[in-house]
């Protein structure tokens, strides 16, 4: 009865008609709920609102994805009209473009696709590889035809879809209806509305539910087969796929149905139904059936779709079936729909974070990746090292690096530096030294020292710095030395730093940076290690650095230093008999500024006569108030 209703509606599609106001109004109210669903009880997302009404017949709420490289090539190949099928096949082969269900959908979904080119692609695939087209493919093509006002072609395609058992989707219905209504084709609008209202879009879903309920409700046997045949339904890719999806919790019944529908002559399985069955079998805890079936699918000439690969890979990984996940990667890599570079990285990361690192599996993934013409990159290594770090397995780093080098990847300088830092900061000293065995790179050594400092293991950091000096020499080690001494000081160990500086300068010929000396001097004086600070100043003087007046004068002597220490400082800072006159002035001013008049006077008494008798110096003691320049003046 329903098919008769559909047939009558379709036969009426070309009858001449004139718009009727009441019909148009009725249609507007009917489609209003489709085009403008009630607003959700949340704050609207501007991005969602912007993309809710897209040009796609499925009315996807996601923004349109950019076309794949293959989709672009496909458009270019079919851009020129009038080409023979053989010419197209040669062009597809030369550009290594394989027609798949996913590729056709990606091409048709692209809003930039030219309708004429889309029609040529669809017709060619329909003629040469019709099994690659699904209900979705037909509906996207239907939306393209309907939205450009091709009335005859639109109804012709609807008729073809009806013969295949495909229904009109909601998205295609809305697109076509809007265009028909705009063009004043109210009669066609009404027929389309009645066709859609008859349940064509949801028919397969209802049929699939009925079929799966019969199968799940009882043990498979003659009675079940009889009930299924009495339904008198037309089996299509969509219907078979829906039934299999409904039976995924009972894989054994799903495979029985899969075999029965083919053996009964009701349906010839294609790529879509094989993929649907593969996804169902992957739900089992044991994978033997899945692999037997997957090999059967390939033997029948069908490829594993991308969505099938992603779904099954996710299942395997979640159930810790990493070996099966790698086998799936290998299976897909030798097929037409090859996994992406990111899939390789994903698997490598999952392998290294497993409870036990299986290097055979790691090497296998690298081998599969390389055999397909791919080249490992810095991004691959960085991702793996990051995963190792996240699970505290940096001790495995050298095994990973060796495997990647065998696969053709040698870490660059920045990558080596990152690895050295991570090994040092993780406290993996043995692994770090093994890693550095064949490295002759100052930056990498620096990073290793920094990593050890980050771990606050100064004994190890000092030993590694000694190794660095042996290999790289002292001339280029200033930065690493500065980091090391700064860490000593921040850990409140200035005396250890002091000893290490003298060791490196005396025994290794180090020439530390002035900033290194200043940091050490400041920390020593803060610990009242005046004598040791003077020793450091002596080294600075030998290496032609100016003395650190700020740390000595402002930081120590003015606040807590005695007059005798001030004299000792003045004598130590120069190789001459006396330092320059401004040094005496600065010391006296520093004492006076902090209110230590007595120490200023004691120091002045110990100064040479040319300082004692200087009028400018004496004037510092003559005024009772500050002169506003920061120089305190105290009356004698």
Tab-separated table of N, CA, C and O in Angstrom, residues 231-288:
chain	number	residue	atom	x	y	z
A	231	UNK	N	8.245	-10.282	5.447
A	231	UNK	CA	8.247	-8.805	5.523
A	231	UNK	C	8.232	-8.180	4.141
A	231	UNK	O	7.780	-7.048	3.960
A	232	UNK	N	8.754	-8.938	3.163
A	232	UNK	CA	8.752	-8.482	1.767
A	232	UNK	C	9.388	-7.094	1.616
A	232	UNK	O	8.853	-6.223	0.943
A	233	UNK	N	10.541	-6.901	2.284
A	233	UNK	CA	11.250	-5.616	2.173
A	233	UNK	C	12.333	-5.718	1.123
A	233	UNK	O	12.807	-6.808	0.792
A	234	UNK	N	12.727	-4.571	0.598
A	234	UNK	CA	13.824	-4.529	-0.365
A	234	UNK	C	15.107	-4.211	0.400
A	234	UNK	O	15.234	-3.159	1.010
A	235	UNK	N	16.041	-5.136	0.375
A	235	UNK	CA	17.286	-4.932	1.109
A	235	UNK	C	18.244	-4.032	0.321
A	235	UNK	O	18.521	-4.289	-0.862
A	236	UNK	N	18.710	-2.998	0.980
A	236	UNK	CA	19.668	-2.052	0.398
A	236	UNK	C	20.873	-1.949	1.341
A	236	UNK	O	20.850	-2.473	2.459
A	237	UNK	N	21.883	-1.227	0.872
A	237	UNK	CA	23.065	-1.022	1.722
A	237	UNK	C	22.675	-0.369	3.039
A	237	UNK	O	23.143	-0.770	4.116
A	238	UNK	N	21.816	0.653	2.949
A	238	UNK	CA	21.391	1.360	4.158
A	238	UNK	C	20.670	0.432	5.119
A	238	UNK	O	20.932	0.432	6.328
A	239	UNK	N	19.754	-0.364	4.593
A	239	UNK	CA	18.957	-1.238	5.440
A	239	UNK	C	19.828	-2.311	6.097
A	239	UNK	O	19.753	-2.544	7.306
A	240	UNK	N	20.670	-2.957	5.305
A	240	UNK	CA	21.542	-4.005	5.843
A	240	UNK	C	22.484	-3.418	6.897
A	240	UNK	O	22.698	-4.007	7.964
A	241	UNK	N	23.018	-2.234	6.606
A	241	UNK	CA	23.929	-1.582	7.555
A	241	UNK	C	23.220	-1.272	8.864
A	241	UNK	O	23.774	-1.495	9.955
A	242	UNK	N	21.997	-0.763	8.786
A	242	UNK	CA	21.236	-0.455	10.001
A	242	UNK	C	20.964	-1.713	10.824
A	242	UNK	O	21.071	-1.701	12.056
A	243	UNK	N	20.588	-2.772	10.147
A	243	UNK	CA	20.303	-4.023	10.863
A	243	UNK	C	21.561	-4.518	11.579
A	243	UNK	O	21.524	-4.895	12.750
A	244	UNK	N	22.690	-4.494	10.873
A	244	UNK	CA	23.945	-4.946	11.479
A	244	UNK	C	24.330	-4.089	12.678
A	244	UNK	O	24.792	-4.597	13.704
A	245	UNK	N	24.122	-2.786	12.557
A	245	UNK	CA	24.421	-1.888	13.694
A	245	UNK	C	23.528	-2.196	14.889
A	245	UNK	O	23.963	-2.135	16.039
A	246	UNK	N	22.259	-2.544	14.608
A	246	UNK	CA	21.347	-2.901	15.696
A	246	UNK	C	21.734	-4.212	16.375
A	246	UNK	O	21.386	-4.455	17.536
A	247	UNK	N	22.455	-5.051	15.637
A	247	UNK	CA	22.816	-6.377	16.163
A	247	UNK	C	24.235	-6.421	16.723
A	247	UNK	O	24.762	-7.503	16.985
A	248	UNK	N	24.857	-5.254	16.927
A	248	UNK	CA	26.274	-5.257	17.316
A	248	UNK	C	26.518	-5.898	18.681
A	248	UNK	O	27.628	-6.374	18.959
A	249	UNK	N	25.491	-5.951	19.534
A	249	UNK	CA	25.691	-6.600	20.840
A	249	UNK	C	25.564	-8.115	20.725
A	249	UNK	O	25.819	-8.836	21.687
A	250	UNK	N	25.148	-8.594	19.549
A	250	UNK	CA	25.074	-10.035	19.299
A	250	UNK	C	25.779	-10.334	17.982
A	250	UNK	O	25.134	-10.613	16.961
A	251	UNK	N	27.114	-10.269	17.951
A	251	UNK	CA	27.870	-10.432	16.702
A	251	UNK	C	27.593	-11.742	15.976
A	251	UNK	O	27.608	-11.776	14.744
A	252	UNK	N	27.337	-12.825	16.727
A	252	UNK	CA	27.076	-14.110	16.071
A	252	UNK	C	25.808	-14.055	15.224
A	252	UNK	O	25.768	-14.564	14.098
A	253	UNK	N	24.764	-13.433	15.744
A	253	UNK	CA	23.522	-13.306	14.964
A	253	UNK	C	23.720	-12.343	13.797
A	253	UNK	O	23.111	-12.514	12.734
A	254	UNK	N	24.567	-11.345	13.998
A	254	UNK	CA	24.826	-10.396	12.917
A	254	UNK	C	25.485	-11.092	11.733
A	254	UNK	O	25.099	-10.871	10.576
A	255	UNK	N	26.472	-11.949	12.004
A	255	UNK	CA	27.159	-12.631	10.908
A	255	UNK	C	26.242	-13.655	10.243
A	255	UNK	O	26.309	-13.869	9.024
A	256	UNK	N	25.340	-14.278	11.021
A	256	UNK	CA	24.373	-15.212	10.422
A	256	UNK	C	23.451	-14.452	9.468
A	256	UNK	O	23.191	-14.902	8.344
A	257	UNK	N	22.955	-13.302	9.911
A	257	UNK	CA	22.104	-12.485	9.044
A	257	UNK	C	22.869	-12.042	7.801
A	257	UNK	O	22.336	-12.063	6.678
A	258	UNK	N	24.123	-11.627	7.999
A	258	UNK	CA	24.960	-11.173	6.887
A	258	UNK	C	25.066	-12.260	5.824
A	258	UNK	O	24.928	-11.983	4.617
A	259	UNK	N	25.314	-13.512	6.250
A	259	UNK	CA	25.438	-14.622	5.295
A	259	UNK	C	24.092	-14.942	4.659
A	259	UNK	O	23.985	-15.176	3.454
A	260	UNK	N	23.054	-14.948	5.484
A	260	UNK	CA	21.728	-15.372	5.001
A	260	UNK	C	21.189	-14.437	3.924
A	260	UNK	O	20.652	-14.899	2.910
A	261	UNK	N	21.324	-13.134	4.120
A	261	UNK	CA	20.733	-12.196	3.181
A	261	UNK	C	21.395	-12.293	1.800
A	261	UNK	O	20.756	-12.066	0.769
A	262	UNK	N	22.690	-12.690	1.778
A	262	UNK	CA	23.373	-12.890	0.500
A	262	UNK	C	22.982	-14.225	-0.119
A	262	UNK	O	22.644	-14.301	-1.304
A	263	UNK	N	23.031	-15.271	0.706
A	263	UNK	CA	22.734	-16.620	0.190
A	263	UNK	C	21.293	-16.745	-0.266
A	263	UNK	O	20.972	-17.573	-1.140
A	264	UNK	N	20.403	-15.924	0.300
A	264	UNK	CA	18.993	-15.975	-0.092
A	264	UNK	C	18.726	-15.190	-1.368
A	264	UNK	O	17.580	-15.145	-1.844
A	265	UNK	N	19.757	-14.545	-1.897
A	265	UNK	CA	19.589	-13.764	-3.122
A	265	UNK	C	18.869	-12.457	-2.902
A	265	UNK	O	18.414	-11.831	-3.870
A	266	UNK	N	18.768	-12.027	-1.648
A	266	UNK	CA	18.053	-10.778	-1.355
A	266	UNK	C	18.946	-9.549	-1.480
A	266	UNK	O	18.453	-8.442	-1.649
A	267	UNK	N	20.254	-9.765	-1.386
A	267	UNK	CA	21.166	-8.618	-1.430
A	267	UNK	C	22.571	-9.101	-1.732
A	267	UNK	O	23.026	-10.107	-1.184
A	268	UNK	N	23.259	-8.384	-2.620
A	268	UNK	CA	24.665	-8.662	-2.900
A	268	UNK	C	25.516	-7.686	-2.099
A	268	UNK	O	25.439	-6.472	-2.304
A	269	UNK	N	26.305	-8.215	-1.196
A	269	UNK	CA	27.073	-7.350	-0.307
A	269	UNK	C	28.065	-6.482	-1.075
A	269	UNK	O	28.662	-6.916	-2.062
A	270	UNK	N	28.226	-5.267	-0.572
A	270	UNK	CA	29.170	-4.326	-1.157
A	270	UNK	C	30.114	-3.821	-0.070
A	270	UNK	O	30.132	-4.323	1.049
A	271	UNK	N	30.877	-2.802	-0.418
A	271	UNK	CA	31.890	-2.283	0.516
A	271	UNK	C	31.266	-1.772	1.808
A	271	UNK	O	31.803	-1.978	2.902
A	272	UNK	N	30.122	-1.118	1.713
A	272	UNK	CA	29.483	-0.553	2.904
A	272	UNK	C	29.003	-1.634	3.849
A	272	UNK	O	29.206	-1.553	5.060
A	273	UNK	N	28.380	-2.669	3.321
A	273	UNK	CA	27.862	-3.722	4.203
A	273	UNK	C	29.003	-4.540	4.801
A	273	UNK	O	28.942	-4.951	5.970
A	274	UNK	N	30.069	-4.764	4.019
A	274	UNK	CA	31.234	-5.461	4.571
A	274	UNK	C	31.847	-4.653	5.716
A	274	UNK	O	32.236	-5.195	6.744
A	275	UNK	N	31.949	-3.341	5.533
A	275	UNK	CA	32.525	-2.490	6.573
A	275	UNK	C	31.648	-2.480	7.824
A	275	UNK	O	32.153	-2.483	8.952
A	276	UNK	N	30.332	-2.463	7.619
A	276	UNK	CA	29.416	-2.489	8.764
A	276	UNK	C	29.590	-3.778	9.554
A	276	UNK	O	29.618	-3.774	10.795
A	277	UNK	N	29.736	-4.903	8.836
A	277	UNK	CA	29.933	-6.190	9.506
A	277	UNK	C	31.271	-6.229	10.245
A	277	UNK	O	31.384	-6.769	11.351
A	278	UNK	N	32.304	-5.634	9.635
A	278	UNK	CA	33.621	-5.591	10.278
A	278	UNK	C	33.558	-4.813	11.590
A	278	UNK	O	34.155	-5.214	12.599
A	279	UNK	N	32.827	-3.717	11.593
A	279	UNK	CA	32.699	-2.919	12.820
A	279	UNK	C	31.987	-3.704	13.917
A	279	UNK	O	32.322	-3.587	15.100
A	280	UNK	N	31.003	-4.501	13.527
A	280	UNK	CA	30.274	-5.310	14.509
A	280	UNK	C	31.198	-6.371	15.113
A	280	UNK	O	31.232	-6.563	16.330
A	281	UNK	N	31.962	-7.050	14.277
A	281	UNK	CA	32.835	-8.115	14.771
A	281	UNK	C	33.942	-7.571	15.665
A	281	UNK	O	34.453	-8.272	16.533
A	282	UNK	N	34.314	-6.323	15.450
A	282	UNK	CA	35.352	-5.710	16.288
A	282	UNK	C	34.869	-5.457	17.714
A	282	UNK	O	35.671	-5.174	18.598
A	283	UNK	N	33.544	-5.577	17.941
A	283	UNK	CA	33.004	-5.363	19.280
A	283	UNK	C	33.304	-6.540	20.204
A	283	UNK	O	33.208	-6.431	21.417
A	284	UNK	N	33.648	-7.691	19.616
A	284	UNK	CA	33.933	-8.870	20.433
A	284	UNK	C	35.253	-8.704	21.173
A	284	UNK	O	36.139	-7.960	20.767
A	285	UNK	N	35.397	-9.449	22.267
A	285	UNK	CA	36.637	-9.412	23.045
A	285	UNK	C	37.766	-10.163	22.350
A	285	UNK	O	38.934	-9.911	22.615
A	286	UNK	N	37.410	-11.110	21.505
A	286	UNK	CA	38.418	-11.876	20.773
A	286	UNK	C	38.353	-11.484	19.302
A	286	UNK	O	37.281	-11.286	18.738
A	287	UNK	N	39.532	-11.400	18.681
A	287	UNK	CA	39.590	-10.787	17.356
A	287	UNK	C	39.727	-11.771	16.199
A	287	UNK	O	39.830	-11.359	15.054
A	288	UNK	N	39.749	-13.077	16.459
A	288	UNK	CA	39.971	-14.040	15.370
A	288	UNK	C	38.910	-13.924	14.280
A	288	UNK	O	39.212	-13.938	13.090
